[in-house]
Coordinates of C-alpha atoms in Angstrom, one line a residue:
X22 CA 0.0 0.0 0.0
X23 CA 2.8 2.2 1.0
X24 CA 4.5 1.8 -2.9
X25 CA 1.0 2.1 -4.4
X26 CA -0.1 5.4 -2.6
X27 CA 3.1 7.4 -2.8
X28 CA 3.2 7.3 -6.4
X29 CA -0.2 7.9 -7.2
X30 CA -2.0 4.4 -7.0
X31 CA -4.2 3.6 -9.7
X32 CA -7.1 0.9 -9.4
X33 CA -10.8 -0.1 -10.5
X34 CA -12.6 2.4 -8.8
X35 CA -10.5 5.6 -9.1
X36 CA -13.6 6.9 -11.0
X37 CA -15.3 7.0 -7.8
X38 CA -13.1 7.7 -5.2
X39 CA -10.1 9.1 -6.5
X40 CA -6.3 7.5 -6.7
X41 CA -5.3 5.8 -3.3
X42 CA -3.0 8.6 -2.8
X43 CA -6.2 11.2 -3.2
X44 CA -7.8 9.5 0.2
X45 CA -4.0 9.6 2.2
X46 CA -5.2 11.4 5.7
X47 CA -1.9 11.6 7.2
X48 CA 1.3 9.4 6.7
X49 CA 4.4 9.2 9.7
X50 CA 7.5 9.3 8.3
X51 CA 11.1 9.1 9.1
X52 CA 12.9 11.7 7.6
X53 CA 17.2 12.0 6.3
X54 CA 18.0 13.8 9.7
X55 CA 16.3 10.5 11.4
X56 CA 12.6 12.4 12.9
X57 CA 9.8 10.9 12.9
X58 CA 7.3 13.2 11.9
X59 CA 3.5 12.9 11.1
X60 CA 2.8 14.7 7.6
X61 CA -0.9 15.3 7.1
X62 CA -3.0 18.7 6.0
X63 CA -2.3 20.8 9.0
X64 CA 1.4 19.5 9.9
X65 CA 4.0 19.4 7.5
X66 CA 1.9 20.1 5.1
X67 CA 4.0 20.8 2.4
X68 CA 5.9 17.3 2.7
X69 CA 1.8 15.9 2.4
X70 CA 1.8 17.3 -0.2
X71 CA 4.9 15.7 -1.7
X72 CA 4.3 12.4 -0.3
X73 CA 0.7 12.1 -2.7
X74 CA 2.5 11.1 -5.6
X75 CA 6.2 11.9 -5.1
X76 CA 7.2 8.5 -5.2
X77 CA 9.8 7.4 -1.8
X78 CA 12.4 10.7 -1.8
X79 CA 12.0 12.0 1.0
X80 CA 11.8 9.5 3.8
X81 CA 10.7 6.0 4.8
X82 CA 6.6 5.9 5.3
X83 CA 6.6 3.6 8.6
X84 CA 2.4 4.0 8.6
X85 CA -0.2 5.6 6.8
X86 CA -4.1 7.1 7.3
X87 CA -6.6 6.2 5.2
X88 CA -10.0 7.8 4.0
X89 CA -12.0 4.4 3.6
X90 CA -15.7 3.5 1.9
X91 CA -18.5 1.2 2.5
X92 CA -18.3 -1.2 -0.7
X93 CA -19.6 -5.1 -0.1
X94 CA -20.4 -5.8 -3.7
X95 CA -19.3 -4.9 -7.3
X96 CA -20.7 -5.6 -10.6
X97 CA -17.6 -6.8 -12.8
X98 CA -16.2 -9.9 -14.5
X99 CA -14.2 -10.6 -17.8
X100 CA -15.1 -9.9 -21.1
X101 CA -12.6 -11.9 -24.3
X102 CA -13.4 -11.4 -27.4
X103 CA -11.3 -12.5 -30.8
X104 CA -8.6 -11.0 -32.4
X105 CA -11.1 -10.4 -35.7
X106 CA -13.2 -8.5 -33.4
X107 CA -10.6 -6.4 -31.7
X108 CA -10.2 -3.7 -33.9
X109 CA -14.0 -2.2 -34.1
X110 CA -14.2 -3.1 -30.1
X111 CA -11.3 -1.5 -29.0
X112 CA -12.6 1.8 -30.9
X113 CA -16.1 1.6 -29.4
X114 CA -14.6 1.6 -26.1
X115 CA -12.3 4.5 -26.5
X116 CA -15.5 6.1 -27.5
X117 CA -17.7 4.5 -25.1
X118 CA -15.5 5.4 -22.0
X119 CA -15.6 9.3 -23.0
X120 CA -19.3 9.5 -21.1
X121 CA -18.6 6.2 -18.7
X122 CA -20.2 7.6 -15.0
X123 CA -17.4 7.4 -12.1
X124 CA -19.1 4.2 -10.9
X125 CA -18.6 2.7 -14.0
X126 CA -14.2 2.0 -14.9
X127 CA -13.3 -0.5 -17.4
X128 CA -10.1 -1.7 -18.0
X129 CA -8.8 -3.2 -21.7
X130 CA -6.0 -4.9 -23.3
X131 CA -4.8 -7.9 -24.5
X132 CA -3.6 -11.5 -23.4
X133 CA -3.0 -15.0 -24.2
X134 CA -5.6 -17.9 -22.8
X135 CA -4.1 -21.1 -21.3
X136 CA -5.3 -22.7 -25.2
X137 CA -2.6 -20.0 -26.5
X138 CA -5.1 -17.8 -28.1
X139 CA -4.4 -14.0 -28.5
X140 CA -7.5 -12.0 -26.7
X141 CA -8.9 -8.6 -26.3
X142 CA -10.1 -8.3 -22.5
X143 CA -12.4 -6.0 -21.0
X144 CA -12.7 -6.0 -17.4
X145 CA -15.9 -3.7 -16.1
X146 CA -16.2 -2.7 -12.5
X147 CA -19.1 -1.1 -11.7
X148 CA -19.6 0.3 -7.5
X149 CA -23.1 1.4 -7.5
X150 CA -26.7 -0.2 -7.4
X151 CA -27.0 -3.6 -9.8
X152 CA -29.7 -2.5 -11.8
X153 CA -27.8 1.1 -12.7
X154 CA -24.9 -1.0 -13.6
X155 CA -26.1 -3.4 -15.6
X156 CA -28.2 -0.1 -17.4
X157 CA -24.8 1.7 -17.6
X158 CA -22.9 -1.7 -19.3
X159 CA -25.5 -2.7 -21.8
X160 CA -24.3 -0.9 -24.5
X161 CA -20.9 -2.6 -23.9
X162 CA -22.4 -6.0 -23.9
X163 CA -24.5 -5.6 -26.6
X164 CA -21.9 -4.1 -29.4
X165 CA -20.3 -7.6 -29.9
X166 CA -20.7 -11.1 -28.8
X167 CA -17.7 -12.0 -26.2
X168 CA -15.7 -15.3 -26.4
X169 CA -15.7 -15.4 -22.4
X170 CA -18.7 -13.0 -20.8
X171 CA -17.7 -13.5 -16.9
X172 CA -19.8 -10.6 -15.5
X173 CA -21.5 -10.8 -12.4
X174 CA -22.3 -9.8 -8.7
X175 CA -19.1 -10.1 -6.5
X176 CA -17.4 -9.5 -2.9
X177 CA -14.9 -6.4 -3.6
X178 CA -12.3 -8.6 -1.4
X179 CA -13.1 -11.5 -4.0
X180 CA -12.6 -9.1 -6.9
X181 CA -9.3 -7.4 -5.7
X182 CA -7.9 -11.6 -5.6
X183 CA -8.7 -12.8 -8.8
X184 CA -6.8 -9.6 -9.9
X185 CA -3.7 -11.0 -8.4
X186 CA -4.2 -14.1 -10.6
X187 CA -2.6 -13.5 -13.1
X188 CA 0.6 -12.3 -11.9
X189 CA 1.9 -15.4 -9.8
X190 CA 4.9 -15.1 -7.3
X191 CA 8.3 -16.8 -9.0
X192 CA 7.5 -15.1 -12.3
X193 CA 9.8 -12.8 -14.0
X194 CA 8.2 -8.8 -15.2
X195 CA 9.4 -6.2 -16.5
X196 CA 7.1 -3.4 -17.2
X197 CA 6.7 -0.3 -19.2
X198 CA 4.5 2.8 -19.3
X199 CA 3.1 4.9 -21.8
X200 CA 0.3 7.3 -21.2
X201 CA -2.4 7.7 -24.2
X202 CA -5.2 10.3 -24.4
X203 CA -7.2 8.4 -26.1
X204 CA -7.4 5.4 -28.9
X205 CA -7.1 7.3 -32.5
X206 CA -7.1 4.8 -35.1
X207 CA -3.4 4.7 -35.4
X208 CA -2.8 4.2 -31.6
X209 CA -5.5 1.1 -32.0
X210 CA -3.7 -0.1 -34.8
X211 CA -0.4 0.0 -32.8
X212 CA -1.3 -1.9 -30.2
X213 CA -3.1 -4.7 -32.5
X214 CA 0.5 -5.4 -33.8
X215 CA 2.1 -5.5 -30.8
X216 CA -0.6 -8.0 -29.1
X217 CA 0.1 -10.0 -32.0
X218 CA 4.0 -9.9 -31.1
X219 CA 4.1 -11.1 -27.1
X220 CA 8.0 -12.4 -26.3
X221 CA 6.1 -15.1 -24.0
X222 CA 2.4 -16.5 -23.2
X223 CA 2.6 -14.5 -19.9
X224 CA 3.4 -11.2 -21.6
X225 CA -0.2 -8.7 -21.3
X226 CA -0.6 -5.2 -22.7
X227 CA -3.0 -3.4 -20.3
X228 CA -5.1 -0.5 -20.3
X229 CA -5.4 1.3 -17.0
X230 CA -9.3 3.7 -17.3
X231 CA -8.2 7.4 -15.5
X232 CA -11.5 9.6 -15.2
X233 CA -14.3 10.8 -13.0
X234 CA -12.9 11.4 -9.7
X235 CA -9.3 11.0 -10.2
X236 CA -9.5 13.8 -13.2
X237 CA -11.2 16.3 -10.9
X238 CA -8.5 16.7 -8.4
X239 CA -6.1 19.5 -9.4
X240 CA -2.8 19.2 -10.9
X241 CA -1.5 20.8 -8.1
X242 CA -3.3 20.2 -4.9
X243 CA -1.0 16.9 -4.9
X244 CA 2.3 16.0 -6.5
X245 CA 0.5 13.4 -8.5
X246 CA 0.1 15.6 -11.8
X247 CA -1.7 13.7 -14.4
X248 CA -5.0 14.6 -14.4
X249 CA -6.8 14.8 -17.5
X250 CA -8.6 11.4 -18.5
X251 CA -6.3 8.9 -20.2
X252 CA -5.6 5.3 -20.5
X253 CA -2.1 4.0 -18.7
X254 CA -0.8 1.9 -21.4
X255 CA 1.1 -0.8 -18.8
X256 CA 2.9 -3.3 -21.2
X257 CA 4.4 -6.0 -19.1
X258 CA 6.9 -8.8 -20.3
X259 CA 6.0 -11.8 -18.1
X260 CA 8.2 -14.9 -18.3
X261 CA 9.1 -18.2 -16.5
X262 CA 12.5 -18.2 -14.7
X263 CA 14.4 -18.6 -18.0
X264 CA 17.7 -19.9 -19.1
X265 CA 20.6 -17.4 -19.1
X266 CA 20.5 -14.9 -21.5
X267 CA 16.9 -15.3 -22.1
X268 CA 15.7 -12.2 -20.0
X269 CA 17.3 -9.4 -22.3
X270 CA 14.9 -10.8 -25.1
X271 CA 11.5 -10.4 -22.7
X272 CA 13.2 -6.7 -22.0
X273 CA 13.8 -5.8 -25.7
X274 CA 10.7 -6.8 -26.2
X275 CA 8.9 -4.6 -23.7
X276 CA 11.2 -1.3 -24.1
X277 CA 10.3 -2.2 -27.9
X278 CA 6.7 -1.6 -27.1
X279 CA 6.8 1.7 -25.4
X280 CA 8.6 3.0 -28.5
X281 CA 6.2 2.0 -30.5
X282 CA 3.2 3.7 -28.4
X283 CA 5.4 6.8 -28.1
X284 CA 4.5 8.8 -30.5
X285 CA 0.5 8.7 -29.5
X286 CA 1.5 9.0 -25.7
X287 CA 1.2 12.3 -23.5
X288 CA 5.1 13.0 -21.9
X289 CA 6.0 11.7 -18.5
X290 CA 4.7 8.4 -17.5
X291 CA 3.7 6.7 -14.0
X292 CA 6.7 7.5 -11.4
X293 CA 5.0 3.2 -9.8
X294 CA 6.2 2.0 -13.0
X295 CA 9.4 3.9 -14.9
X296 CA 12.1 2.2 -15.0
X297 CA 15.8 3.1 -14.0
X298 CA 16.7 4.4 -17.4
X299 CA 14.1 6.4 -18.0
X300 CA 14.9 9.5 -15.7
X301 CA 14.7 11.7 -18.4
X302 CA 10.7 11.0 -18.1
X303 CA 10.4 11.9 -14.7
X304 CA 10.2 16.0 -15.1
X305 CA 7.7 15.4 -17.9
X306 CA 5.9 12.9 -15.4
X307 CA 5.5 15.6 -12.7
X308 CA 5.0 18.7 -15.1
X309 CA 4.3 21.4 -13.6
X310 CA 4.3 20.4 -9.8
X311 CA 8.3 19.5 -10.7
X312 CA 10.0 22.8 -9.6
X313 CA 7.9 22.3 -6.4
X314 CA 9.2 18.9 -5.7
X315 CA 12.8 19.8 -6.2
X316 CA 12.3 22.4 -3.5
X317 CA 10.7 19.9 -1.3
X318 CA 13.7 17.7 -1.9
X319 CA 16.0 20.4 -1.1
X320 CA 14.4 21.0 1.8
X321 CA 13.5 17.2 3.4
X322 CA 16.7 15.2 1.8
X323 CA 19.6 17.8 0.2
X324 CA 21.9 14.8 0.7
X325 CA 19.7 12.7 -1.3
X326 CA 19.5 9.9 1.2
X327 CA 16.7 8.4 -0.5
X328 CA 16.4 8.3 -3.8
X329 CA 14.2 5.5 -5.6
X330 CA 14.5 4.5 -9.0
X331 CA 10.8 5.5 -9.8
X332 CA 10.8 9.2 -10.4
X333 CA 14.2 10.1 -8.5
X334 CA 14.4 13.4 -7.8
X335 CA 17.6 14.9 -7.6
X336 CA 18.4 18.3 -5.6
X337 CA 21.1 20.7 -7.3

């Protein structure tokens, strides 16, 4: 939760209720000089600031306060539909998304079944009444007929588990980012090629749905700066525990990817996800809340005791 929060935390019902780090209340850190201070609106508010969505630079988070919801129940399940079908799908949902309600976030993409078949996925979750979500999905369900329709009432805590199913423990990833306004017909056709070009049956491309809630906060009331609605294009290289020299090949693959989808991608990226050797992103990544966090920096860590790899931010 810590990782998740501090750089921004995206997840199904950001629509809603914001990123994780929009419902921080207060976080106790330790800071470079070794205090232990408790960073919420009214003290140290400036380092609050910083810590919602600044990534770890400028201390270690030992606990953290939560703004929480009532939620039992979700509408939401699996849609997979053909590869000869993916094409006219993915474009209705770029268009359908535009008016989706913030109850309503639907992520997309593409993976391989255990038969080795290439897929498009839609995954709907819906956090309101069941008979406004089915209302608000029918158009959805009705544009195509799925492979897989998996929809259905189920516990939150059931939903958040199946989601961890996919990405097994012992696996190898390696992930990269690129963030896309929207899905033009060149940036569809993009990543249709590239689903067709996985380095292993593990390997996803995934489609993160940023709106509602989450878009309403301002760029600058938190460090987290990406606010307009977009889709986080997540492409992740998964693989089995592989013979030596065969990671470099999952890696080209991936970095290979986020070339490709940089031309239709907004600058920056998600500070959770960039990797080591992409720094240069990270002052696009932050925009204008950038000069802010360098000050912050300055002022918490001018030694630069803590640095992570995700969105490092170096004082000068």
């Amino acid at each position: 939760m810590a990782g998740l929060t501090l750089g921004g935390g995206y997840g199904p019902l950001l629509g809603k209720y914001g990123l994780a780090t929009d419902n921080l209340l207060s976080a106790q850190v330790v800071t470079a000089d070794g205090q232990l201070v408790t960073a919420s609106t009214t003290e140290y508010p400036d380092l609050f600031w910083g810590l919602r969505g600044g990534g770890g630079n400028f201390g270690v988070v030992v606990s953290l306060e939560y703004r929480l919801y009532p939620l039992t129940t979700v509408l939401a399940g699996l849609l997979l539909y053909p590869m000869d079908q993916a094409k006219e799908m993915l474009r209705f949902y770029g268009e359908f998304i535009k008016t989706a309600p913030d109850e309503l976030t639907i992520q997309a993409g593409f993976l391989q079944t255990p038969e080795g078949m290439t897929v498009l996925f839609l995954h709907p979750v819906y956090c309101g009444s069941l008979e406004e979500g089915e209302q608000a999905l029918k158009p959805l369900c009705l544009f195509a007929t799925p492979l897989v329709d998996q929809i259905q009432l189920v516990m939150y805590d059931d939903l958040i588990h199946m989601l961890d199913a996919p990405m097994p423990k012992g696996r190898h990833y390696f992930i990269q980012t690129q963030s896309l306004d929207s899905l033009g017909v060149e940036t569809v056709d993009a990543l249709l090629e590239l689903a067709q070009q996985f380095s292993s049956p593990f390997s996803a491309i995934s489609l993160h749905h940023f709106h509602g809630a989450a878009s309403r906060v301002a760029p600058s009331e938190t460090a987290f700066a990406l606010r307009q609605d977009h889709l986080l294009a997540e492409i992740i290289a998964a693989w089995e525990p592989p013979l030596a020299g065969e990671d470099q090949r999952h890696l080209q693959w991936a970095q290979s990817a986020s070339r490709t989808l940089a031309p239709y991608a907004l600058k920056g990226g998600y500070i959770n996800l960039l990797d080591e050797r992409e720094q240069e992103r990270v002052p696009f990544a932050f925009g204008s809340n950038y000069e802010r966090l360098l000050q912050l920096k300055r002022t918490y860590d001018p030694d630069d005791v803590f640095h992570s790899t995700i969105g490092h931010i170096t004082p000068t």
